[in-house]
JSON list of C-alpha atoms in Angstrom, two decimals:
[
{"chain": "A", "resi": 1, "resn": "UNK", "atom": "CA", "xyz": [6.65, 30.24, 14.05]},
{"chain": "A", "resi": 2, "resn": "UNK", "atom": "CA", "xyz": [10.22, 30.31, 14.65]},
{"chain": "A", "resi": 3, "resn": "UNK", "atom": "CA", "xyz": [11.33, 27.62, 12.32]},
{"chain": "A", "resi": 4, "resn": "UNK", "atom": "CA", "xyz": [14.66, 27.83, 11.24]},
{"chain": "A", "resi": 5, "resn": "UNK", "atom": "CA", "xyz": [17.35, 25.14, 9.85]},
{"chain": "A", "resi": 6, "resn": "UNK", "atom": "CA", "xyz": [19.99, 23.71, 12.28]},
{"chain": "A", "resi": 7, "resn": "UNK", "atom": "CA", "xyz": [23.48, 22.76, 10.51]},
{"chain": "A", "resi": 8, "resn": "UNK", "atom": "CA", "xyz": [22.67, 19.17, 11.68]},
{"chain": "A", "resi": 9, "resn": "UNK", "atom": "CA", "xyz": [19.55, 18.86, 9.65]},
{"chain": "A", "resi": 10, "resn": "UNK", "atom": "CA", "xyz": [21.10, 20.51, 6.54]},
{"chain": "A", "resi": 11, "resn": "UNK", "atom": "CA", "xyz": [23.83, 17.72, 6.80]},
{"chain": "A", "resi": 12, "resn": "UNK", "atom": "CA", "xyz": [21.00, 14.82, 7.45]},
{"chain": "A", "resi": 13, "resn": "UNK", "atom": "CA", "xyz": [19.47, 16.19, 4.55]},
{"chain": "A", "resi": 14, "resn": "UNK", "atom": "CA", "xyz": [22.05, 16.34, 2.64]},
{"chain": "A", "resi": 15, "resn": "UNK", "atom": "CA", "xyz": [23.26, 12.88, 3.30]},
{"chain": "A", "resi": 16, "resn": "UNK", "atom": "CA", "xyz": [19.81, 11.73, 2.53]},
{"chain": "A", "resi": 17, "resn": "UNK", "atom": "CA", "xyz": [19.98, 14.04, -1.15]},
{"chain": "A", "resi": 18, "resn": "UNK", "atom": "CA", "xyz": [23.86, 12.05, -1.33]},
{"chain": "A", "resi": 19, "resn": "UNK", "atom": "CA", "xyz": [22.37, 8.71, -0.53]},
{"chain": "A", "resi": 20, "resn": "UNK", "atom": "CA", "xyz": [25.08, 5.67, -1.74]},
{"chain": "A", "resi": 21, "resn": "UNK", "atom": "CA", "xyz": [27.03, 7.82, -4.58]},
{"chain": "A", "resi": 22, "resn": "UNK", "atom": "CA", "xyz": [30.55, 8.68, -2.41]},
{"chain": "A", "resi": 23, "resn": "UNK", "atom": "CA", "xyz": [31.71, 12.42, -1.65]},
{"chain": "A", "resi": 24, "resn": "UNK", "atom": "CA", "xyz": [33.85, 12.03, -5.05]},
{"chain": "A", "resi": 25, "resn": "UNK", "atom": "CA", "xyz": [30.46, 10.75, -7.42]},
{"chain": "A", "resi": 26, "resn": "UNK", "atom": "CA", "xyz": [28.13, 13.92, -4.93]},
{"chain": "A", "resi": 27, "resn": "UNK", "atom": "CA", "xyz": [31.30, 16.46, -5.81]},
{"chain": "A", "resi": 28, "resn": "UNK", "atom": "CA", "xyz": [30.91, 15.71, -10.10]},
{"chain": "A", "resi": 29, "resn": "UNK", "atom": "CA", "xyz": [27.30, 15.73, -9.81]},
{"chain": "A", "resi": 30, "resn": "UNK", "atom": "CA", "xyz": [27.22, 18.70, -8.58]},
{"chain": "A", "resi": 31, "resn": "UNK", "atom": "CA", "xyz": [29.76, 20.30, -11.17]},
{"chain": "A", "resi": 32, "resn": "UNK", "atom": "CA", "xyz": [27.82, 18.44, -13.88]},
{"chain": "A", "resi": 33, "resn": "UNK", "atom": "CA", "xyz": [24.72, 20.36, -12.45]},
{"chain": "A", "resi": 34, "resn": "UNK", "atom": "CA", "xyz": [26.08, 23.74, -12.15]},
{"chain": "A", "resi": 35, "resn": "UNK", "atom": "CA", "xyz": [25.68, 23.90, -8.62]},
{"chain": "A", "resi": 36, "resn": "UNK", "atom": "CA", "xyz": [28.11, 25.86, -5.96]},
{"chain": "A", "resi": 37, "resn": "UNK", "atom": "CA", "xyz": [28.32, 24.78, -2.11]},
{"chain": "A", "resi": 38, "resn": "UNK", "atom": "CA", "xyz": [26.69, 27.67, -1.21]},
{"chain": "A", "resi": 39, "resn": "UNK", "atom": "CA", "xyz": [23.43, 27.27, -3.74]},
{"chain": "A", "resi": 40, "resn": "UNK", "atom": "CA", "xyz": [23.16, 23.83, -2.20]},
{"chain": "A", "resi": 41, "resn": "UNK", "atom": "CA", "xyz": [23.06, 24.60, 1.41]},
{"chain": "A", "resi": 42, "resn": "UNK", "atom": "CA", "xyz": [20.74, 27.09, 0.82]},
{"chain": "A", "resi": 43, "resn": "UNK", "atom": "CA", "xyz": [18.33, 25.29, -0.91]},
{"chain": "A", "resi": 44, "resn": "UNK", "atom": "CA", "xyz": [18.81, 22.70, 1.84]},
{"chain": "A", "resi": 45, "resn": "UNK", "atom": "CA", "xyz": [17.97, 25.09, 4.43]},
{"chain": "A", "resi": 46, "resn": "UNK", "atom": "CA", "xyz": [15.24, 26.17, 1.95]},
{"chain": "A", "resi": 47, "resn": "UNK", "atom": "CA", "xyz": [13.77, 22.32, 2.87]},
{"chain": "A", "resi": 48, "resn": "UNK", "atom": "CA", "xyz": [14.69, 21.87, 6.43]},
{"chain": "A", "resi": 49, "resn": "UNK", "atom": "CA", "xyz": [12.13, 24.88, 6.84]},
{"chain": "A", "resi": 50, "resn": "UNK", "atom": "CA", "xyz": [9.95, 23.65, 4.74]},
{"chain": "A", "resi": 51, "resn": "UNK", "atom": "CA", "xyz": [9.94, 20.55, 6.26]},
{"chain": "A", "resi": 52, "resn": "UNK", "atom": "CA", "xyz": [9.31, 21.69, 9.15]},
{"chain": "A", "resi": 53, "resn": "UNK", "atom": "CA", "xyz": [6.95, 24.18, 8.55]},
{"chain": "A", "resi": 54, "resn": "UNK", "atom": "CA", "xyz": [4.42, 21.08, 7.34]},
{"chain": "A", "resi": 55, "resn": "UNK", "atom": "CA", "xyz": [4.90, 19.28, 10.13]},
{"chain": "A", "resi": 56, "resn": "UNK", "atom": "CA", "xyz": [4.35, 22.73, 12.28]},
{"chain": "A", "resi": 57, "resn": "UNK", "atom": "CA", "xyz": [0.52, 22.70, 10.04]},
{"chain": "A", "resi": 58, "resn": "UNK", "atom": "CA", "xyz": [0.08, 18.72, 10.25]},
{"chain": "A", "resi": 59, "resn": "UNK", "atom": "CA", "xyz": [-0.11, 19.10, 14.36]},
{"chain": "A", "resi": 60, "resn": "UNK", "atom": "CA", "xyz": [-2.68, 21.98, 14.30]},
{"chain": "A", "resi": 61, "resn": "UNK", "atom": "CA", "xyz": [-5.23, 19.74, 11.69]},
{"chain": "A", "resi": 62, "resn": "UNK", "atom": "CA", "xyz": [-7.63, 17.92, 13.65]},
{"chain": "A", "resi": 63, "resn": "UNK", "atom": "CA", "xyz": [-9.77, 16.06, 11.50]},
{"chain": "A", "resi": 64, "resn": "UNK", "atom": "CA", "xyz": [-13.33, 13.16, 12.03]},
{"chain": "A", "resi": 65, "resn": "UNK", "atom": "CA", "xyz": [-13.22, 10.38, 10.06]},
{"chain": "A", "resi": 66, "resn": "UNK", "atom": "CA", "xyz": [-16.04, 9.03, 11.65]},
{"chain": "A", "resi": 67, "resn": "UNK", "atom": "CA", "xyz": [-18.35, 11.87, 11.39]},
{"chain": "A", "resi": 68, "resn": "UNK", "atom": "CA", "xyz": [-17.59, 11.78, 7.29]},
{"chain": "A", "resi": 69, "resn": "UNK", "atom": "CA", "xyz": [-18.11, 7.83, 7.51]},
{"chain": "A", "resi": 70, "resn": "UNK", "atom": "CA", "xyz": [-21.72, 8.51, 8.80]},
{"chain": "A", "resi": 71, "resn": "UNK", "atom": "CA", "xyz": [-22.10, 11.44, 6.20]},
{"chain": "A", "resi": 72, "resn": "UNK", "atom": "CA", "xyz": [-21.36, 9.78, 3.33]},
{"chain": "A", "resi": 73, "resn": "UNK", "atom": "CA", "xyz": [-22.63, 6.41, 3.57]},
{"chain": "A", "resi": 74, "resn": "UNK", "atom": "CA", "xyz": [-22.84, 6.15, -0.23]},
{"chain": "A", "resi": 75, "resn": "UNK", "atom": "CA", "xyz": [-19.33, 6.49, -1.41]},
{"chain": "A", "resi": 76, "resn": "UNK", "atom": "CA", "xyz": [-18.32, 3.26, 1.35]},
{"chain": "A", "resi": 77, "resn": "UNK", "atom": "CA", "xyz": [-20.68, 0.58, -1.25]},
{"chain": "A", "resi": 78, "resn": "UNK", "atom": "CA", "xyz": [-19.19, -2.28, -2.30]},
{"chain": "A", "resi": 79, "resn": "UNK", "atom": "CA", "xyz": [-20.28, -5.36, -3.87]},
{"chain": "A", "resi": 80, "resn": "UNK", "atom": "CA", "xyz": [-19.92, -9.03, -2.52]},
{"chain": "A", "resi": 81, "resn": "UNK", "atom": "CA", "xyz": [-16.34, -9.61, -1.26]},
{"chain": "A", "resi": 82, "resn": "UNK", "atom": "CA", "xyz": [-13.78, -12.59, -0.61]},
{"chain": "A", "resi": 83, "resn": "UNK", "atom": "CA", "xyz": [-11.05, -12.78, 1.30]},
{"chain": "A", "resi": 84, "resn": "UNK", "atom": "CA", "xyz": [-8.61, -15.67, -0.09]},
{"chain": "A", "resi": 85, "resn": "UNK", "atom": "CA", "xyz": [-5.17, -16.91, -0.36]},
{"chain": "A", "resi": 86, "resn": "UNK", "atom": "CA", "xyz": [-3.37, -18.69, -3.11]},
{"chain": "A", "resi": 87, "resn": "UNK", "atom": "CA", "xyz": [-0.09, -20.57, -4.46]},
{"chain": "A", "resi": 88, "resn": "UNK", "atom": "CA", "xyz": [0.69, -19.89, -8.15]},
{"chain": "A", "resi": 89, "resn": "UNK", "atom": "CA", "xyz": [2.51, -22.13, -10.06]},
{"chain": "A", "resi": 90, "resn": "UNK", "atom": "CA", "xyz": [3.46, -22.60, -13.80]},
{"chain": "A", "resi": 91, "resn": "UNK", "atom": "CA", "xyz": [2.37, -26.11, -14.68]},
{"chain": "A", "resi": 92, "resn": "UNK", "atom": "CA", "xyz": [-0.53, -27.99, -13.87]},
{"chain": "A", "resi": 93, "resn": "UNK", "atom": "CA", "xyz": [1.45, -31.02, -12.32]},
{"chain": "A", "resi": 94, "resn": "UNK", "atom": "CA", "xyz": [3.27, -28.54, -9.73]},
{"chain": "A", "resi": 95, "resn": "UNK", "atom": "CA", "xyz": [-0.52, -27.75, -8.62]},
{"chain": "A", "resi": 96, "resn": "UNK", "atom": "CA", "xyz": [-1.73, -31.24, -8.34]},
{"chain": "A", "resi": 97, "resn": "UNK", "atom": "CA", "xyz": [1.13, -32.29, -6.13]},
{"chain": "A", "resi": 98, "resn": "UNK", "atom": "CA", "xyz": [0.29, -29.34, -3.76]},
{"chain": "A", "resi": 99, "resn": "UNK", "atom": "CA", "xyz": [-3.21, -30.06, -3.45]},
{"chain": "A", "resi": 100, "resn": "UNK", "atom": "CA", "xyz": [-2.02, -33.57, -2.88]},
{"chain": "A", "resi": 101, "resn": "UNK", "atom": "CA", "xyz": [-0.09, -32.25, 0.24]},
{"chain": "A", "resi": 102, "resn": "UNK", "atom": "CA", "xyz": [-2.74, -30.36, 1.69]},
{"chain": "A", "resi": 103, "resn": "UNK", "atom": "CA", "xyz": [-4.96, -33.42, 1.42]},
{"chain": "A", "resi": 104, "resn": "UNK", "atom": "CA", "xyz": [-2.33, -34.35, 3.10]},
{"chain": "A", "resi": 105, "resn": "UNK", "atom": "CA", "xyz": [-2.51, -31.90, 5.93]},
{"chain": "A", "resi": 106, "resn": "UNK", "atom": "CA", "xyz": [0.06, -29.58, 5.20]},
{"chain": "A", "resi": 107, "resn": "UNK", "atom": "CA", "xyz": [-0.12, -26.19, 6.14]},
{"chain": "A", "resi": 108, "resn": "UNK", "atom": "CA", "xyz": [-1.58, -23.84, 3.04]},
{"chain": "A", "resi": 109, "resn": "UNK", "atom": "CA", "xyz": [0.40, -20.64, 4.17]},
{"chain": "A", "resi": 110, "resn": "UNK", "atom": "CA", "xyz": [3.87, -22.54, 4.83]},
{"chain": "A", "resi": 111, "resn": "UNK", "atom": "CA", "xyz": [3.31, -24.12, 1.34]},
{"chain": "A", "resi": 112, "resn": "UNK", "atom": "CA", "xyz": [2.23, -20.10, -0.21]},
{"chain": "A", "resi": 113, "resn": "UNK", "atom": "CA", "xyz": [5.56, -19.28, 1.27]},
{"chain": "A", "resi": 114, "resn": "UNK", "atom": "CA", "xyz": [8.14, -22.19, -0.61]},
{"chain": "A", "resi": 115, "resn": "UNK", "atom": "CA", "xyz": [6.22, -22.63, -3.35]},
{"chain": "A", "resi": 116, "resn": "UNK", "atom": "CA", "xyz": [4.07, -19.41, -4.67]},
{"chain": "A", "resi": 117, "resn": "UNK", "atom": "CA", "xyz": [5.89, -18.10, -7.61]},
{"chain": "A", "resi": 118, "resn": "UNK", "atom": "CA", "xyz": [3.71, -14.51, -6.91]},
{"chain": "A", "resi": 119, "resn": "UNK", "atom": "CA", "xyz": [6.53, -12.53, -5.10]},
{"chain": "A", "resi": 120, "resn": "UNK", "atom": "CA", "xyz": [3.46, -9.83, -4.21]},
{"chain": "A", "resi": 121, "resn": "UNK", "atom": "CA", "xyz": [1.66, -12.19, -1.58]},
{"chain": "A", "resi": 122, "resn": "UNK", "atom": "CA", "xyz": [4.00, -15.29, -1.17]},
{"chain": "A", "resi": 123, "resn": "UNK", "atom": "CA", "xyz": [5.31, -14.10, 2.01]},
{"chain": "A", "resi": 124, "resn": "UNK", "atom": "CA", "xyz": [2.03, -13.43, 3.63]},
{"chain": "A", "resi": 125, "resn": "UNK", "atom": "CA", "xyz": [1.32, -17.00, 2.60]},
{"chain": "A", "resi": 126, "resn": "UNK", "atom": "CA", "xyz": [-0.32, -15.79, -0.10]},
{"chain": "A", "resi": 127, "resn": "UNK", "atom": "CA", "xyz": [-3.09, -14.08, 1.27]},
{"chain": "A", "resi": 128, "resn": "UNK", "atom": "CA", "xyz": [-4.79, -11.47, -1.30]},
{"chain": "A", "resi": 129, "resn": "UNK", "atom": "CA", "xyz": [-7.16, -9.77, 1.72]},
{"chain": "A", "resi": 130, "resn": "UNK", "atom": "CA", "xyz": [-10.45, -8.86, 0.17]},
{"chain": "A", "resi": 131, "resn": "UNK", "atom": "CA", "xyz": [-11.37, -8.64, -3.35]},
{"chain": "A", "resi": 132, "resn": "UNK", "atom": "CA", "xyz": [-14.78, -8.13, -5.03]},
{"chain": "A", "resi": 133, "resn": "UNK", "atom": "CA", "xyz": [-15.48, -10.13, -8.33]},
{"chain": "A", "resi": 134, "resn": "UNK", "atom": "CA", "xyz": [-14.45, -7.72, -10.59]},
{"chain": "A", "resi": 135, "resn": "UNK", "atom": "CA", "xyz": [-10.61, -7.22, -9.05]},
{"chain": "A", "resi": 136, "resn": "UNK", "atom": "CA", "xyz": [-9.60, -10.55, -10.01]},
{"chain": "A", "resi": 137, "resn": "UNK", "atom": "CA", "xyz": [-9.26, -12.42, -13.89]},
{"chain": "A", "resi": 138, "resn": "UNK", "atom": "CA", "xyz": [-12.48, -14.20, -14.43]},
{"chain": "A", "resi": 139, "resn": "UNK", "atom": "CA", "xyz": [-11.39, -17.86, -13.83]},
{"chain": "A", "resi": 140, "resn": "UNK", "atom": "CA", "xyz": [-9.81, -16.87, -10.56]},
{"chain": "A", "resi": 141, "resn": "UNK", "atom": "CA", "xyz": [-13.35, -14.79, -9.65]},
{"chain": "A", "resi": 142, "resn": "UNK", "atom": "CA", "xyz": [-15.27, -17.67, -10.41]},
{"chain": "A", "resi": 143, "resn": "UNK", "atom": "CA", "xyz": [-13.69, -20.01, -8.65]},
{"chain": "A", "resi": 144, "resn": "UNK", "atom": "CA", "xyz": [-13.04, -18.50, -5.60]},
{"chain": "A", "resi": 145, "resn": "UNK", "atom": "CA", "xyz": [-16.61, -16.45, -5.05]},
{"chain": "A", "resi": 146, "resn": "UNK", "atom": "CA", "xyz": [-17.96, -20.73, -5.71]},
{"chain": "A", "resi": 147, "resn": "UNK", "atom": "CA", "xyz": [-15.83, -22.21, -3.14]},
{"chain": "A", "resi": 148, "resn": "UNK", "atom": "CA", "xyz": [-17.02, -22.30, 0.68]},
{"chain": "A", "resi": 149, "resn": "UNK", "atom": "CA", "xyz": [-15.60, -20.99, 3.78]},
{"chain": "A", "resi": 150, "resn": "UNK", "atom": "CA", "xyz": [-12.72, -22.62, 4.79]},
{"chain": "A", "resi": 151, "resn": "UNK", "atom": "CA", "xyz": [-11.96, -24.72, 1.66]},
{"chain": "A", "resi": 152, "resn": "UNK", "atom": "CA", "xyz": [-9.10, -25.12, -0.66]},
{"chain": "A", "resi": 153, "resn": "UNK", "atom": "CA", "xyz": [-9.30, -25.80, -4.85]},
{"chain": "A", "resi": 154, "resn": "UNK", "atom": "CA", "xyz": [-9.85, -29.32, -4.91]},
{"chain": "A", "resi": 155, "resn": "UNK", "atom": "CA", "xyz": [-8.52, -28.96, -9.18]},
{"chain": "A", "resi": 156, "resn": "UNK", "atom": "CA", "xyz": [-5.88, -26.46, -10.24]},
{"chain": "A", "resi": 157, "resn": "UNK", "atom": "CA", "xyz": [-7.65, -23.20, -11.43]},
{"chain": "A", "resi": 158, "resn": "UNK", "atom": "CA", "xyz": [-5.69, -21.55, -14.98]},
{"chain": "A", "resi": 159, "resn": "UNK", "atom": "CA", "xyz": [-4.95, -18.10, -15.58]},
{"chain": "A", "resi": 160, "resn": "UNK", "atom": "CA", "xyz": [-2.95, -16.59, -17.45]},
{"chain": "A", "resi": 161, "resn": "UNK", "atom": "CA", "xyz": [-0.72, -16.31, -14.90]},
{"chain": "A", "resi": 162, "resn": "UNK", "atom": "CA", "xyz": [-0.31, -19.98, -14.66]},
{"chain": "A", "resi": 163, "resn": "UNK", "atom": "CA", "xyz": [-2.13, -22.44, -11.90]},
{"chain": "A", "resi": 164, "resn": "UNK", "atom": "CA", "xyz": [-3.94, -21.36, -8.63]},
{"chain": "A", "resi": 165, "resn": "UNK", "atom": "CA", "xyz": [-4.53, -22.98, -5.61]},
{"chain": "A", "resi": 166, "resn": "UNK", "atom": "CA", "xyz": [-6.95, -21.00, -3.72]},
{"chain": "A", "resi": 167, "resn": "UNK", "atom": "CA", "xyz": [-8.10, -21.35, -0.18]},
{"chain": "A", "resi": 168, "resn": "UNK", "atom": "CA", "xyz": [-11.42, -19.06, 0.85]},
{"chain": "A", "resi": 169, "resn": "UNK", "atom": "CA", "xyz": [-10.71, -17.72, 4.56]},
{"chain": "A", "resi": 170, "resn": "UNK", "atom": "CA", "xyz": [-14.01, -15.37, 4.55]},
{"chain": "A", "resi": 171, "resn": "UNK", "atom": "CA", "xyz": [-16.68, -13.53, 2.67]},
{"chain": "A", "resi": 172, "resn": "UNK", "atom": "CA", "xyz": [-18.79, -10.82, 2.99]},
{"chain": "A", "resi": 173, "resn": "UNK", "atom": "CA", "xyz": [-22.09, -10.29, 1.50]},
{"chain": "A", "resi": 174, "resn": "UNK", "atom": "CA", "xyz": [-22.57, -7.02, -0.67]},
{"chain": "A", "resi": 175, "resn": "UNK", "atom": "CA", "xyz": [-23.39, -3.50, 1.40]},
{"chain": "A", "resi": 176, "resn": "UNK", "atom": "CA", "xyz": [-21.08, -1.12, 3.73]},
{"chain": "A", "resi": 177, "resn": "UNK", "atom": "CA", "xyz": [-17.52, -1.54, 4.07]},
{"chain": "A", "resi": 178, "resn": "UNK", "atom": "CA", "xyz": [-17.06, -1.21, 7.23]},
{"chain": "A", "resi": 179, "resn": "UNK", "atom": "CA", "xyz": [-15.29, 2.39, 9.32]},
{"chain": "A", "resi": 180, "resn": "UNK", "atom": "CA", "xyz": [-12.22, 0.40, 10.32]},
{"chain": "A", "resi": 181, "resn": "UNK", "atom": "CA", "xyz": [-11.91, -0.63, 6.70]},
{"chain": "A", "resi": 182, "resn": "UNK", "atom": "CA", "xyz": [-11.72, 2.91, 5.53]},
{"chain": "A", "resi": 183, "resn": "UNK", "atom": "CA", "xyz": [-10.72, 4.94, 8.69]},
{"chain": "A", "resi": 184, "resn": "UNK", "atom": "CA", "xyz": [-6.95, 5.59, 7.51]},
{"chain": "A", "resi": 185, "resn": "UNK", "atom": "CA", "xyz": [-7.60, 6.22, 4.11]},
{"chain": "A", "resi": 186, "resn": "UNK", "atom": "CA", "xyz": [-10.59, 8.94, 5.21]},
{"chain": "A", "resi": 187, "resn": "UNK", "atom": "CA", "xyz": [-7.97, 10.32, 7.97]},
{"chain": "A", "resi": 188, "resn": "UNK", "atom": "CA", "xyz": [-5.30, 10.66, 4.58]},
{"chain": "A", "resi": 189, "resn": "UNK", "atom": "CA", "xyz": [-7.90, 12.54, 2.15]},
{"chain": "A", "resi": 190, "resn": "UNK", "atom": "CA", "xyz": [-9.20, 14.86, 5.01]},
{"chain": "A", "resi": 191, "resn": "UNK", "atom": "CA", "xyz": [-5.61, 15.64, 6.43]},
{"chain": "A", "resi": 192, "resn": "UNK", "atom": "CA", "xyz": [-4.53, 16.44, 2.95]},
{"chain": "A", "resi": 193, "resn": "UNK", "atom": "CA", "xyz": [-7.45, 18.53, 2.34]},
{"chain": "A", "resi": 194, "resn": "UNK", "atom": "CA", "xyz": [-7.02, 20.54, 5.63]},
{"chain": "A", "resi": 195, "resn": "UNK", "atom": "CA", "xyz": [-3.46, 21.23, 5.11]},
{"chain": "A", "resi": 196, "resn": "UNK", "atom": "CA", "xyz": [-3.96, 22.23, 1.56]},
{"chain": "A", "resi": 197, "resn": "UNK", "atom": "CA", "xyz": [-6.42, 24.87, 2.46]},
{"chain": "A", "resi": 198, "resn": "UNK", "atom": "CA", "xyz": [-4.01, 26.16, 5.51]},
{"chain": "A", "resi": 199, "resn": "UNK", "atom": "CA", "xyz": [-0.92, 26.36, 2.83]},
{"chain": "A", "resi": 200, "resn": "UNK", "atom": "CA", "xyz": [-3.16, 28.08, 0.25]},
{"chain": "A", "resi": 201, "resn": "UNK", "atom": "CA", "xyz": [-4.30, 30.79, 3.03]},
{"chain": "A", "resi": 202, "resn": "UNK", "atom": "CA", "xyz": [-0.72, 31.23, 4.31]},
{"chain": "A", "resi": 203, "resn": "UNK", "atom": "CA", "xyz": [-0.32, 32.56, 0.50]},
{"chain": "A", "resi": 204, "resn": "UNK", "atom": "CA", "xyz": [-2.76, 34.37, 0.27]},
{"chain": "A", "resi": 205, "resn": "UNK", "atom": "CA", "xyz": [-1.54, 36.37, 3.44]}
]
C-alpha cells in the first residue's frame, strides 16, 4: 500500500503523546518508563502506519444504512416519545419565580441558560431532545408525557435532583424511529463491522 511514516508525523505524534507536560517532565517520564529515543520513535512510526493503514481500509468500506433500516424494521421500535426542555433549580421558591417570569413572557431557553443549575443541557437552553417514559425519574416522566404541546409547568415538578420547570416542544406517538434518527449510528456499527472483518483477513493472509 505504500504507507510509510514521514518524520513530520512522528513529531505530530509525538507532540500529541507529550501533550502539556514540558520537554523536561516528557524527558523523566520517559526514564521513569524505561524507554530510549530510539524505542520511542519506533513505536511512533509503529502508529503513524498504523494510522494510516485504517484510514487506507476506512476509504475502501462502502456501507447502506438504508438498506439495513428497511431490513430490520424491528430493532428501530420505540415507545411513545417527548421532546422537552427544562430549568433545574434547588428550592421550590427559585422555581416559582421563574414560572412567574415566563408568565411573564420571558424567553424559556434564555432563562435554561442563567438559571439551570444542570451543566449537561443548560447551554442548549435546556433542551433534553427526545426521551421515552422510562429514560427519565418518574415525577419528571409523568409530568412531562401529561403536559401539551407547547406548554410550560404551570407548578414546580420535584426530583431528586431538585425543581423542574419543563416546557414540552413535541411528541411522538409510539412506532418507528425514524432513518434520519438512526442513520449515523447504523453508518458507525456497519463501518466498524466492515473494517473489522478487512483487519481480521489481512491476518489471516
Amino acid at each position: 500500500r505504500g504507507l510509510k511514516a514521514s518524520s513530520d508525523e512522528v513529531a505530530s505524534l509525538r507532540k500529541q503523546l507529550q501533550g502539556q507536560s514540558t520537554d523536561e517532565e516528557f524527558a523523566a517520564l520517559m526514564i521513569e518508563q524505561k524507554i530510549t529515543e530510539e524505542q520511542l520513535n519506533s513505536q511512533l512510526e509503529k502508529q503513524v502506519v498504523i494510522n494510516a493503514l485504517q484510514e487506507n481500509l476506512l476509504q475502501e468500506i462502502n456501507v447502506d444504512p438504508k438498506a439495513y433500516y428497511d431490513e430490520h424494521q424491528d430493532q428501530f421500535a420505540v415507545g411513545e416519545r417527548v421532546k422537552a426542555s427544562h430549568i433545574l433549580v434547588a428550592t421550590e421558591d427559585e422555581a416559582n419565580e421563574i414560572i412567574k417570569e415566563l408568565d411573564n413572557g420571558a424567553d424559556f431557553a434564555e432563562l435554561a441558560k442563567e438559571k439551570s443549575t444542570d451543566s449537561g443541557s443548560k447551554q442548549t437552553g435546556g433542551d433534553l431532545g427526545y426521551f421515552t417514559r422510562e429514560r427519565m425519574v418518574e415525577e419528571f416522566s409523568n409530568a412531562a408525557f401529561s403536559q401539551e404541546v407547547g406548554t410550560y409547568s404551570k407548578e414546580p415538578v420535584k426530583s431528586k435532583f431538585g425543581y423542574h420547570i419543563i416546557y414540552v416542544t413535541d411528541k411522538k406517538p409510539a412506532g418507528t424511529m425514524e432513518f434520519s434518527e438512526v442513520e449515523q449510528s447504523i453508518k458507525s456499527q456497519l463501518t466498524n463491522q466492515e473494517f473489522s472483518k478487512k483487519v481480521n483477513e489481512m491476518l489471516d493472509q
